[in-house]
CSV table of C-alpha atoms in Angstrom, one decimal:
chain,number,residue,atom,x,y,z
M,1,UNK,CA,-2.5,62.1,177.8
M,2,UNK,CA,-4.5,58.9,179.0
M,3,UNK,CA,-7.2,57.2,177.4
M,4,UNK,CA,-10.4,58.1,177.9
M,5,UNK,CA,-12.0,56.2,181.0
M,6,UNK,CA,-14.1,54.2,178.1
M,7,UNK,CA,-11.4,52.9,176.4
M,8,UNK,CA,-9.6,51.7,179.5
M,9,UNK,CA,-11.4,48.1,179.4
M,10,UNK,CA,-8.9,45.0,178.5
M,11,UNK,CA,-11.6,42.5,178.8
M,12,UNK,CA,-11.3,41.4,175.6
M,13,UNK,CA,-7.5,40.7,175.9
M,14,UNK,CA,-8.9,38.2,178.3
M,15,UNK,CA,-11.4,36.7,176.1
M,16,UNK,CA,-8.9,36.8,173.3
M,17,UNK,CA,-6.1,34.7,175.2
M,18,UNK,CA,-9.6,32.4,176.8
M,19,UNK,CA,-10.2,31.4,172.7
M,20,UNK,CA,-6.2,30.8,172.1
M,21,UNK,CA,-6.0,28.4,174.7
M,22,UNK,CA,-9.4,26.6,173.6
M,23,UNK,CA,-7.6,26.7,170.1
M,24,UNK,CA,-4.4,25.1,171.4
M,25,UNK,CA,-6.7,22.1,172.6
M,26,UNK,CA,-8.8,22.1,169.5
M,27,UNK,CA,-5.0,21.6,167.7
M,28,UNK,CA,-3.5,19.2,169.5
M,29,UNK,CA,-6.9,17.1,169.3
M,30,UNK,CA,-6.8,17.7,165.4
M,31,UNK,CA,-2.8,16.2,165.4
M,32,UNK,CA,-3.9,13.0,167.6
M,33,UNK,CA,-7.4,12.2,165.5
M,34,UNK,CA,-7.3,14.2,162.3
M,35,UNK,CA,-3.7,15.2,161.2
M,36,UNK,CA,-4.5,15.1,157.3
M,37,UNK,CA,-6.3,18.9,158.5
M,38,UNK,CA,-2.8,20.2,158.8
M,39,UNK,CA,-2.5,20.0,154.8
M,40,UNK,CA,-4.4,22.1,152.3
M,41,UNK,CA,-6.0,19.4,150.5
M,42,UNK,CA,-6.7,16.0,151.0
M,43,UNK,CA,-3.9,14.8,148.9
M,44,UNK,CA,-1.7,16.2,146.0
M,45,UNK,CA,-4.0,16.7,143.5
M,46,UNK,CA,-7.2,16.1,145.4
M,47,UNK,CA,-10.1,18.3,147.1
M,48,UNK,CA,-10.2,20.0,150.2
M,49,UNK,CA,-13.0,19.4,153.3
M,50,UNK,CA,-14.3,22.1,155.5
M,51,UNK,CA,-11.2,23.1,157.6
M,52,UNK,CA,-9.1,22.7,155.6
M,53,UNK,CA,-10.3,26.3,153.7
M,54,UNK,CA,-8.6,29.5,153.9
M,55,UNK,CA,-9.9,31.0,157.6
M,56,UNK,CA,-12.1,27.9,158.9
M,57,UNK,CA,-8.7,26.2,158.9
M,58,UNK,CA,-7.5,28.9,161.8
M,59,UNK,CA,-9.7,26.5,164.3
M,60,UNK,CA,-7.6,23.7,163.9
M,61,UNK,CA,-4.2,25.5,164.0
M,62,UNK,CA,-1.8,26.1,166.8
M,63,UNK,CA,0.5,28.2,165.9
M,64,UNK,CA,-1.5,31.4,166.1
M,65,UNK,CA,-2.2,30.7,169.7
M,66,UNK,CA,1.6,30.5,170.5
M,67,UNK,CA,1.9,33.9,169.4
M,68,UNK,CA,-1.6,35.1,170.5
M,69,UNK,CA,0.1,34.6,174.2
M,70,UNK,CA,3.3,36.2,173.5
M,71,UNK,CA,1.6,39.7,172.1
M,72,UNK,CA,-0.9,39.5,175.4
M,73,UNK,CA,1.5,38.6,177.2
M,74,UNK,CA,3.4,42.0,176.2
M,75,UNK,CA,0.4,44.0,176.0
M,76,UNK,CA,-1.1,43.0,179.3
M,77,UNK,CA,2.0,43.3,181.3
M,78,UNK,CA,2.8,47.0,180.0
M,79,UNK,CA,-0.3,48.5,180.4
M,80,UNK,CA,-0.3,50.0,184.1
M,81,UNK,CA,3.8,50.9,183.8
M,82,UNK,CA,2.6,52.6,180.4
M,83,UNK,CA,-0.4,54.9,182.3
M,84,UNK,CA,1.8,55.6,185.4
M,85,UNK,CA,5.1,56.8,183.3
M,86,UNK,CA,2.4,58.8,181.4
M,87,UNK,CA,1.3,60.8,184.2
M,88,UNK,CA,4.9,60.9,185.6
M,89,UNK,CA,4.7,58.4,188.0
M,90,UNK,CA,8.0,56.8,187.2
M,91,UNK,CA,9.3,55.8,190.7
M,92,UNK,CA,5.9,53.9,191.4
M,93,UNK,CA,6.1,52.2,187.8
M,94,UNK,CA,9.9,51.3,188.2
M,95,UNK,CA,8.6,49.3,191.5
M,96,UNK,CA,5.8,48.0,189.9
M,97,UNK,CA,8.0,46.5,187.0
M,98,UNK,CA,10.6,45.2,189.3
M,99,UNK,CA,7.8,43.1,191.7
M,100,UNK,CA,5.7,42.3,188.8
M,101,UNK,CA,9.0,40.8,187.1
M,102,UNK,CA,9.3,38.3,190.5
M,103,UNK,CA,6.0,37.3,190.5
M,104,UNK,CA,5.7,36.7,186.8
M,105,UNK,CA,8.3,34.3,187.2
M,106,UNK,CA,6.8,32.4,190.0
M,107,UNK,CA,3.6,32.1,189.3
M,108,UNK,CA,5.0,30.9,185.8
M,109,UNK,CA,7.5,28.0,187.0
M,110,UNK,CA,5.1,26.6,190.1
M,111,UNK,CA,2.3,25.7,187.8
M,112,UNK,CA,4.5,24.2,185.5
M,113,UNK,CA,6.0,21.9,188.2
M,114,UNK,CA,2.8,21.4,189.3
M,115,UNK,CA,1.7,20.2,185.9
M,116,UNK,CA,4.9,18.2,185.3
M,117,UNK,CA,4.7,16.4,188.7
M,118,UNK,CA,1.5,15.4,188.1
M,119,UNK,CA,1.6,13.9,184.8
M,120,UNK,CA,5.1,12.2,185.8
M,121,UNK,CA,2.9,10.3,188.5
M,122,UNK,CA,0.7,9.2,186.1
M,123,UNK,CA,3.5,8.1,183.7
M,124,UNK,CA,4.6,6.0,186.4
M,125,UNK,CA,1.9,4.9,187.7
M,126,UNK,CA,1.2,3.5,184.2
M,127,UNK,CA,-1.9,6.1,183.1
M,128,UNK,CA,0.2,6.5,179.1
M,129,UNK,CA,0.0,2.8,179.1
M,130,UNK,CA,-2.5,2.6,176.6
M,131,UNK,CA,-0.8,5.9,174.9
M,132,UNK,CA,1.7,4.4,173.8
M,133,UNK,CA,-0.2,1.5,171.6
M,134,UNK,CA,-3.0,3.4,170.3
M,135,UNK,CA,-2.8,4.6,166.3
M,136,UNK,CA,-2.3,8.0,166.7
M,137,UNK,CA,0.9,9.1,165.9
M,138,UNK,CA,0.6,12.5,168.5
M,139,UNK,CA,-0.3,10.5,171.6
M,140,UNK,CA,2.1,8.3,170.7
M,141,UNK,CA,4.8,10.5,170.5
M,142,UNK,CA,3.9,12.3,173.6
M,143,UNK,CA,3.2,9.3,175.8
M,144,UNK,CA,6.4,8.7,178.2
M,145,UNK,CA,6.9,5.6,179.2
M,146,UNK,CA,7.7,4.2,183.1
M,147,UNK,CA,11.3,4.7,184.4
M,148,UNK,CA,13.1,1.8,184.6
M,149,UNK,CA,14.1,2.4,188.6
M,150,UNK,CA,12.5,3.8,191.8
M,151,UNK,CA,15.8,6.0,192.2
M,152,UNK,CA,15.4,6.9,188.0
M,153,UNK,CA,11.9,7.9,188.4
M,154,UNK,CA,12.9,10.8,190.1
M,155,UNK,CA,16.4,11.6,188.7
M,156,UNK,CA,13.8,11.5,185.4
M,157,UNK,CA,11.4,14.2,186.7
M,158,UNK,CA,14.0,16.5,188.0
M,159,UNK,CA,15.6,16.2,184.9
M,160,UNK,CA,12.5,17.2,183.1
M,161,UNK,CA,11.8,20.0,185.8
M,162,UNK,CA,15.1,21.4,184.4
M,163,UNK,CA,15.3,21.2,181.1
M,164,UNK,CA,12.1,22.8,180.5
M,165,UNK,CA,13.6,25.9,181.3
M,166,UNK,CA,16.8,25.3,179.4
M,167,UNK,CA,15.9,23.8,176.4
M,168,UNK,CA,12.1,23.4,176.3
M,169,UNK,CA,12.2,19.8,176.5
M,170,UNK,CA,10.2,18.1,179.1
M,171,UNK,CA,9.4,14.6,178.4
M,172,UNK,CA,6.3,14.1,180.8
M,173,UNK,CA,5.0,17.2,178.6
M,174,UNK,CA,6.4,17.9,175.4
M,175,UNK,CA,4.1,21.3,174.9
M,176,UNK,CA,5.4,23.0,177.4
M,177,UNK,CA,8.2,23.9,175.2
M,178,UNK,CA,6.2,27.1,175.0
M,179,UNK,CA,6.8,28.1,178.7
M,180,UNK,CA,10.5,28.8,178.4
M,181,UNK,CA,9.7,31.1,175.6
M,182,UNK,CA,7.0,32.7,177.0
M,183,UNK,CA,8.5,33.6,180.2
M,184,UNK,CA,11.8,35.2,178.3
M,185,UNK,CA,9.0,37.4,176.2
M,186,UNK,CA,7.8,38.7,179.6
M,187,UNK,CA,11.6,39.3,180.9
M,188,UNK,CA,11.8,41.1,177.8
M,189,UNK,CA,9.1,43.3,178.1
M,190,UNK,CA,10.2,44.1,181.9
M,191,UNK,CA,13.4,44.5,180.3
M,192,UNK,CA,11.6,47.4,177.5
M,193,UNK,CA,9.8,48.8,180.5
M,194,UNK,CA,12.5,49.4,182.8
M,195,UNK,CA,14.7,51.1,180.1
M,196,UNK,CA,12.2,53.4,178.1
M,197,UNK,CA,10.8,54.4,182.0
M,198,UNK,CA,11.8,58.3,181.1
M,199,UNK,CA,11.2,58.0,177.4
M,200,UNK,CA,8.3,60.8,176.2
M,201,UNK,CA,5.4,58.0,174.7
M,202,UNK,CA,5.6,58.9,170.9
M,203,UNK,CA,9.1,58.1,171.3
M,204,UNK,CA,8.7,55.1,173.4
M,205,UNK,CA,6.8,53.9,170.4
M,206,UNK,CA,9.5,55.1,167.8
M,207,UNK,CA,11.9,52.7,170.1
M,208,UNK,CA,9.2,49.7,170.1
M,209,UNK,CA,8.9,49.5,166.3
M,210,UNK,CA,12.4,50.0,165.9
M,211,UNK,CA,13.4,46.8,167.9
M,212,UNK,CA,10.2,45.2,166.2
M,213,UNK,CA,11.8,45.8,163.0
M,214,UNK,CA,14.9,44.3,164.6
M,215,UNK,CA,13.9,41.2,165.7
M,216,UNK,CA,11.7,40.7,162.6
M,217,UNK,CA,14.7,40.8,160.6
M,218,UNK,CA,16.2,38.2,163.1
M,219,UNK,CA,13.2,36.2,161.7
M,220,UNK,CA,12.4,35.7,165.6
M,221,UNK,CA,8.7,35.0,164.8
M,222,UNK,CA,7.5,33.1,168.3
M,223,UNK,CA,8.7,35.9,170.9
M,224,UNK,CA,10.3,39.0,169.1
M,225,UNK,CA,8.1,40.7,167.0
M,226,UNK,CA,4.7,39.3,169.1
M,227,UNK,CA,6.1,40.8,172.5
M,228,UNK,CA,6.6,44.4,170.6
M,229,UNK,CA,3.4,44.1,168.9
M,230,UNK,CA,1.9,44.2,172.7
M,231,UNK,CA,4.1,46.6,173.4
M,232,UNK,CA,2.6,48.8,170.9
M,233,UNK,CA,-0.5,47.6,171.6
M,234,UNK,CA,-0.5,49.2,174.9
M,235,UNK,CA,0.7,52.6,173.7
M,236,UNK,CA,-2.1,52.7,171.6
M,237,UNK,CA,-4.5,51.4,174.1
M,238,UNK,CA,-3.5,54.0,176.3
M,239,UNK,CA,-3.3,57.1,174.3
M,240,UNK,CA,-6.2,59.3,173.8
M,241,UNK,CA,-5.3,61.0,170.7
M,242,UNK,CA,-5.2,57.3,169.2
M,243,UNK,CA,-9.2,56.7,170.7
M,244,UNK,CA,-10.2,60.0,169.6
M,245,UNK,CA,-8.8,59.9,166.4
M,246,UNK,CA,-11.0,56.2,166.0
M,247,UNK,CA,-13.5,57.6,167.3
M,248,UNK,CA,-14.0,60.6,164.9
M,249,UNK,CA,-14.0,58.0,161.8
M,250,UNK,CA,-16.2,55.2,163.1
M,251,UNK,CA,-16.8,54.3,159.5
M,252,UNK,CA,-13.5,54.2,158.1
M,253,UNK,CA,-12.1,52.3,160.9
M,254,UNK,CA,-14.8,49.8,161.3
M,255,UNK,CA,-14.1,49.1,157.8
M,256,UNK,CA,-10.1,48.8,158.6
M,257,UNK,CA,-10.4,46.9,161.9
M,258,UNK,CA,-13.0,44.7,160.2
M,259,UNK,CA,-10.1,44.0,157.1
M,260,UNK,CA,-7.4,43.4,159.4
M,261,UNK,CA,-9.6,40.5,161.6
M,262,UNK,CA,-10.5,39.0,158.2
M,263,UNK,CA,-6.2,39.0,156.7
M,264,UNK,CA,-5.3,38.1,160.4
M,265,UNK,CA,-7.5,34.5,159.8
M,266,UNK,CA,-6.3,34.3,156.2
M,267,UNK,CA,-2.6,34.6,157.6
M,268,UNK,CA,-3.0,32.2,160.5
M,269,UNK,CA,-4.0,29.4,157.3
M,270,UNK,CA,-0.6,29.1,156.1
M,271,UNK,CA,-0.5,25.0,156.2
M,272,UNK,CA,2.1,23.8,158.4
M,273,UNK,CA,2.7,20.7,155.9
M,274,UNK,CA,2.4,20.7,152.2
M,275,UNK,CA,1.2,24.2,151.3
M,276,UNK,CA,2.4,23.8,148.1
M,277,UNK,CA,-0.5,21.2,147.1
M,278,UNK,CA,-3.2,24.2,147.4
M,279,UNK,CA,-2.8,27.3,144.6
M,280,UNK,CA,-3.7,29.6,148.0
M,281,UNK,CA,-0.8,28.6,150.3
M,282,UNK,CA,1.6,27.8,147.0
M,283,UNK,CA,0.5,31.5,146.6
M,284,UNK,CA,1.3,32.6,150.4
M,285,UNK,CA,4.5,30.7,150.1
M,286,UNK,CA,5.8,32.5,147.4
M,287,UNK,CA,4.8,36.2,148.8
M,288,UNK,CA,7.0,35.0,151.8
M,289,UNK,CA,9.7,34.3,150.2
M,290,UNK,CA,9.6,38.5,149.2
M,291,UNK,CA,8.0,39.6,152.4
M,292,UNK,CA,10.1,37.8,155.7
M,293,UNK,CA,13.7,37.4,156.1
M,294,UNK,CA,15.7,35.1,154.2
M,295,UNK,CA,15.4,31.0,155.4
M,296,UNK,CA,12.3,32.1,157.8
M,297,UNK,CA,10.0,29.6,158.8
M,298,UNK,CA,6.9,31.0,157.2
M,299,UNK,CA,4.9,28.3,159.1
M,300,UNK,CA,5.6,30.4,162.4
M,301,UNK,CA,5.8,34.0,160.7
M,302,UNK,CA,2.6,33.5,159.1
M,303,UNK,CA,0.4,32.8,162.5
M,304,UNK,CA,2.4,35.2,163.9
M,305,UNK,CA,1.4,38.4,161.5
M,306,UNK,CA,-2.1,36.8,162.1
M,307,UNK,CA,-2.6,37.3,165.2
M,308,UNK,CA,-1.2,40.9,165.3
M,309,UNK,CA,-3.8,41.7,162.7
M,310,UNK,CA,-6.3,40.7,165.2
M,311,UNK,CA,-5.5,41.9,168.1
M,312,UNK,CA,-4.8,45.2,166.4
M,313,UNK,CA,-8.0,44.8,165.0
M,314,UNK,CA,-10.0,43.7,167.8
M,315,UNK,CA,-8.7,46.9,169.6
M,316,UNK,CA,-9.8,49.4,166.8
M,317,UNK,CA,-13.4,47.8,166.7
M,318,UNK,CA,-16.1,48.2,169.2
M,319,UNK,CA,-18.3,45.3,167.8
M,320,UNK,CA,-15.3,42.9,168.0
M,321,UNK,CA,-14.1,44.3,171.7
M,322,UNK,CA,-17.9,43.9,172.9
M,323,UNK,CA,-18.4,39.7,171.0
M,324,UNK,CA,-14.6,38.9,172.8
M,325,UNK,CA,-15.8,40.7,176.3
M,326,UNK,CA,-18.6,38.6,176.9
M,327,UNK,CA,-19.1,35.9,179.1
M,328,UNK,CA,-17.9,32.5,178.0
M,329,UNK,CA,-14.8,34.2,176.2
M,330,UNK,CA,-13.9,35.7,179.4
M,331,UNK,CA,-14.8,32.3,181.1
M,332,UNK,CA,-12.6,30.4,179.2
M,333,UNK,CA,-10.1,33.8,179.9
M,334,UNK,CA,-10.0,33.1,183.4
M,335,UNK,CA,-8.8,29.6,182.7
M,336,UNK,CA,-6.5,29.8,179.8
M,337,UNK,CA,-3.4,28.8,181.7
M,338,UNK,CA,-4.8,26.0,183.8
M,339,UNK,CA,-6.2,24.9,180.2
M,340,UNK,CA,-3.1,25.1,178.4
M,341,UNK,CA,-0.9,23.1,181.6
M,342,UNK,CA,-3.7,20.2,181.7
M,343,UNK,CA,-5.0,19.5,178.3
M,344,UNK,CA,-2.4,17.1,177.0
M,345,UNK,CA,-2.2,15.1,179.9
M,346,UNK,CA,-6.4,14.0,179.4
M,347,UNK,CA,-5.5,14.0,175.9
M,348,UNK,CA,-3.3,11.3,176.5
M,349,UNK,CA,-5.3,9.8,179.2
M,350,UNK,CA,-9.0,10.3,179.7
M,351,UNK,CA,-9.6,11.1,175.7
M,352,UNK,CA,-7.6,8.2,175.2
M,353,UNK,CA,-9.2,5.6,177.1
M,354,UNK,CA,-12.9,7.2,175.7
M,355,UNK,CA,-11.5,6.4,172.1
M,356,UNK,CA,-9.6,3.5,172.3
M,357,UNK,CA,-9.9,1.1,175.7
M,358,UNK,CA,-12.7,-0.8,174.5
M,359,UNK,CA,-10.7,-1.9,171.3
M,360,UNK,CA,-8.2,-4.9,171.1
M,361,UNK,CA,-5.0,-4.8,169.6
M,362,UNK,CA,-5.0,-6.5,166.2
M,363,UNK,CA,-3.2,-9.8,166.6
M,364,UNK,CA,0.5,-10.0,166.2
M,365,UNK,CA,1.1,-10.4,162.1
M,366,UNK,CA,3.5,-12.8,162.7
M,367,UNK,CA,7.3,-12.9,160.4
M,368,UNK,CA,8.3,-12.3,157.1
M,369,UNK,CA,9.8,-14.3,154.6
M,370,UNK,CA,13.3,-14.0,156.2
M,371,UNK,CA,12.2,-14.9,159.6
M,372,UNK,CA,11.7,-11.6,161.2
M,373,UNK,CA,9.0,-10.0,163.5
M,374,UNK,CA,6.8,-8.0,162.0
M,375,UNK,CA,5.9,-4.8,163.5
M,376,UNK,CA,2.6,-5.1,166.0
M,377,UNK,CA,-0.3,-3.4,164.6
M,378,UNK,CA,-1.8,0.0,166.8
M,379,UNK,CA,-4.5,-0.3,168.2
M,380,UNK,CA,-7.4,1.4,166.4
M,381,UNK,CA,-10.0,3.4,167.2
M,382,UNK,CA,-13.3,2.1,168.5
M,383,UNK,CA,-16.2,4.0,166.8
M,384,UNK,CA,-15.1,6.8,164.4
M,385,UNK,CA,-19.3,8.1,165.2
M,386,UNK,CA,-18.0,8.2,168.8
M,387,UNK,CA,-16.0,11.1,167.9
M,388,UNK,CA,-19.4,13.2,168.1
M,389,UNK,CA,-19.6,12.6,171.4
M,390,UNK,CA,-16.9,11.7,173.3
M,391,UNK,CA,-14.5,15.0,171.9
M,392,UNK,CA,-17.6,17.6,173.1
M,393,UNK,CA,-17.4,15.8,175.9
M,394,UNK,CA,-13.8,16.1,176.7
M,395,UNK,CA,-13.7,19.6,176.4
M,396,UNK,CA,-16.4,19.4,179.2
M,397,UNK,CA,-13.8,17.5,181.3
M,398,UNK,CA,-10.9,19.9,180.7
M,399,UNK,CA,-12.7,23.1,181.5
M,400,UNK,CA,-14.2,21.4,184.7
M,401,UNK,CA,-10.9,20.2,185.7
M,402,UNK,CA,-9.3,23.7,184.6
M,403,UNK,CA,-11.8,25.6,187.0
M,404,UNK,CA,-10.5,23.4,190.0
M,405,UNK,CA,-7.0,23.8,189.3
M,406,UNK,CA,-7.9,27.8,189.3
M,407,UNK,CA,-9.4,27.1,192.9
M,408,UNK,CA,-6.9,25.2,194.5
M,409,UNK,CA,-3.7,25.1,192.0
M,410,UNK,CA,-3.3,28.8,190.9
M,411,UNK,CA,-3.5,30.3,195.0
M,412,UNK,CA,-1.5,27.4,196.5
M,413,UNK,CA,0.8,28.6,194.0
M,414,UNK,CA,0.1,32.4,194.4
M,415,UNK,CA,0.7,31.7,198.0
M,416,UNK,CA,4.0,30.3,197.9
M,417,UNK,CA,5.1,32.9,195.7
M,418,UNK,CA,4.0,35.5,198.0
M,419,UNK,CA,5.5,34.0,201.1
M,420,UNK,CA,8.8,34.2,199.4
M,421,UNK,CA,8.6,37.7,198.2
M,422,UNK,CA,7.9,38.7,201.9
M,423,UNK,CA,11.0,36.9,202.9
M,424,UNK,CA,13.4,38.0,199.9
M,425,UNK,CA,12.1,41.7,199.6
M,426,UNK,CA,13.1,45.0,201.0
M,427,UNK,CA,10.5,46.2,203.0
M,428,UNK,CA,9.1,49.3,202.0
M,429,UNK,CA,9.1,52.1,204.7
M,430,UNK,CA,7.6,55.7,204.5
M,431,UNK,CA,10.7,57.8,206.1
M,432,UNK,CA,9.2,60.9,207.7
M,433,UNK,CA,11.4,64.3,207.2
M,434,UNK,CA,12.0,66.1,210.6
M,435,UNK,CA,10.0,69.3,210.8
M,436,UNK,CA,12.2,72.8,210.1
M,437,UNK,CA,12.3,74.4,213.5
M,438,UNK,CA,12.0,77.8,213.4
């Protein structure tokens, strides 16, 4: 049976997914200005600031936001095939699956090229410049530099354009390594859709946490287990024995829900570097070693049983559901993928230049003893009290420049794919039968 007509709102997917992209660009701000947050503690034997504790330390991570997507992604995309094979509409939810797979695709890849073309133009036209020189080892790493041709400029972006969809690699914007991943969770879940269409739903659950259980064991932590989650996610959201069973225990399961939130933030802690410096993460590290498949990064397992435990939690608790529904949460919703394809870009430019153009470069240090250059000194930052300003400030930028690429990039792009579904698919015709004549 379907869920109760109260239970059917997925706002709070939205707001969840609006605070994993806002998270991504709170992580990759934290790797260009303040890296040592990545570690437990200060050093080896030393103390530990503010986020750097167990559960603040989930603002500053990225992980859990890569696998935040992934589960959405699966829970999002299944939830109107799941209602319609409920009540037996399997033809329409077999179309459904099959156009939505098409469009998924498209409105995936154009932004990307958008993204990519755009930030290759800047490379070019010399915008990393300054990237490349400044002290920060992530802009620095990120920052392409010019082609060395016309003609190689574009054999370069085309090259790029590829490869992100191969490989992951695209060097005018390393972070969209995600996007080839991604997209291949949402084939998948098409994929699940298509073949459990005539499954009965407690079995079609049964299936889902078998090949959850599979693909844990695989130790496939970014896409696997995070795509069946949502999955699972969506049968739940969708069966009203599940809401009516909640609902008769409010207590019990506001005190679950409420446990699972708080050991979803613990999990998404897990240092990326040096856990063993901290008794906590040494701790976590050794429960992982018993807990996930043998040689598993638990660096990406970790934030991935994290943010299961919150979005399964979220979904079991009504004050949770209501906090991510709200407004700005559903704000920054609306533009999590326009956030996610332009952040880095005004990381590496427009952050850039606010932290570092009105610093010199420290003067060449001149040879060694032997006669040899010595390395040229980054440039440095030019007012660490700046910080307080300029970063708030960024994100002011990014969200302004993500709500015009939703009103211009994001339908341009909607458009196009459109236009060529209208050209590549069947058109559907209602075939009348001939009346019986008497």
């Amino acid at each position: 049976m379907p869920a109760p007509a109260n239970a059917q709102n997925t706002k709070w997917a939205d707001g969840l997914r609006g605070l994993a992209s806002a998270l991504v660009v709170t992580a990759h701000v934290t790797r260009s200005l303040a890296p040592f947050l990545l570690k437990p503690t200060l050093d080896e034997n030393g103390g530990a600031v503010l986020f750097q504790l167990p559960v603040l330390r989930t603002f500053v991570m990225g992980r859990p936001s890569v696998a935040a997507f992934a589960l959405l992604a699966g829970f999002v995309n299944s939830l109107k095939p799941s209602r319609q094979t409920k009540a037996g509409q399997i033809d329409s939810a077999l179309s459904g699956i099959a156009k939505s797979a098409y469009r998924r695709t498209g409105r995936f890849i154009m932004p990307s090229v958008v993204a990519t073309t755009l930030s290759w133009l800047f490379c070019q036209f010399g915008a990393y410049s300054l990237g490349i020189k400044v002290e920060s080892n992530w802009i620095r790493d990120t920052s392409p530099r010019p082609s060395g041709s016309f003609a190689g400029a574009f054999v370069d972006l085309f090259h790029s354009l590829r490869t992100t969809w191969t490989n992951g690699a695209n060097e005018y914007d390393k972070i969209q390594w995600t996007l080839t991943f991604l997209l291949r969770g949402s084939m998948l879940v098409y994929l699940s859709l298509f073949a459990t269409a005539y499954v009965q739903p407690g079995y079609r659950f049964m299936i889902y946490l078998i090949l959850y259980m599979y693909y844990y064991s695989m130790g496939d932590a970014v896409i696997g287990i995070n795509v069946f989650a949502g999955l699972m996610l969506a049968e739940m959201h969708n069966s009203q024995e599940v809401h009516s069973y909640v609902e008769r225990r409010p207590l019990t399961f506001a005190v679950l829900s409420s446990t699972m939130i708080f050991l979803g933030l613990f999990s998404n802690s897990y240092p990326e570097d040096k856990p063993e410096w901290a008794p906590w993460s040494d701790a976590m590290t050794n429960l992982g070693h018993y807990i996930f498949p043998k040689g598993a990064e638990l660096a990406r397992f970790y934030p991935a049983i994290g943010a299961q435990l919150i979005c399964f939690g979220t979904m079991l608790n009504q004050t949770a559901k209501r906090i991510f529904s709200s407004k700005w949460p559903c704000f920054m919703g609306r533009h999590s993928f326009a956030v996610y394809l332009i952040h880095a870009p005004l990381i590496r430019t427009v952050l850039c230049w606010m932290l570092y153009g009105l610093s010199t470069r420290p003067p060449s240090p001149g040879k060694d003893e032997k006669g040899d250059q010595l390395p040229q000194p980054w440039i440095p930052l030019t007012s660490r009290w700046s910080l307080f300003i300029i970063v708030p400030l960024f994100y002011v930028i990014v969200y302004r420049c993500a709500m015009l690429w939703s009103a211009h990039v994001d339908p341009f792009c909607g458009r196009v794919t459109n236009w060529v579904e209208s050209k590549i698919f069947r058109q559907e015709e209602r075939v009348e039968k001939p009346l019986l004549q008497a």
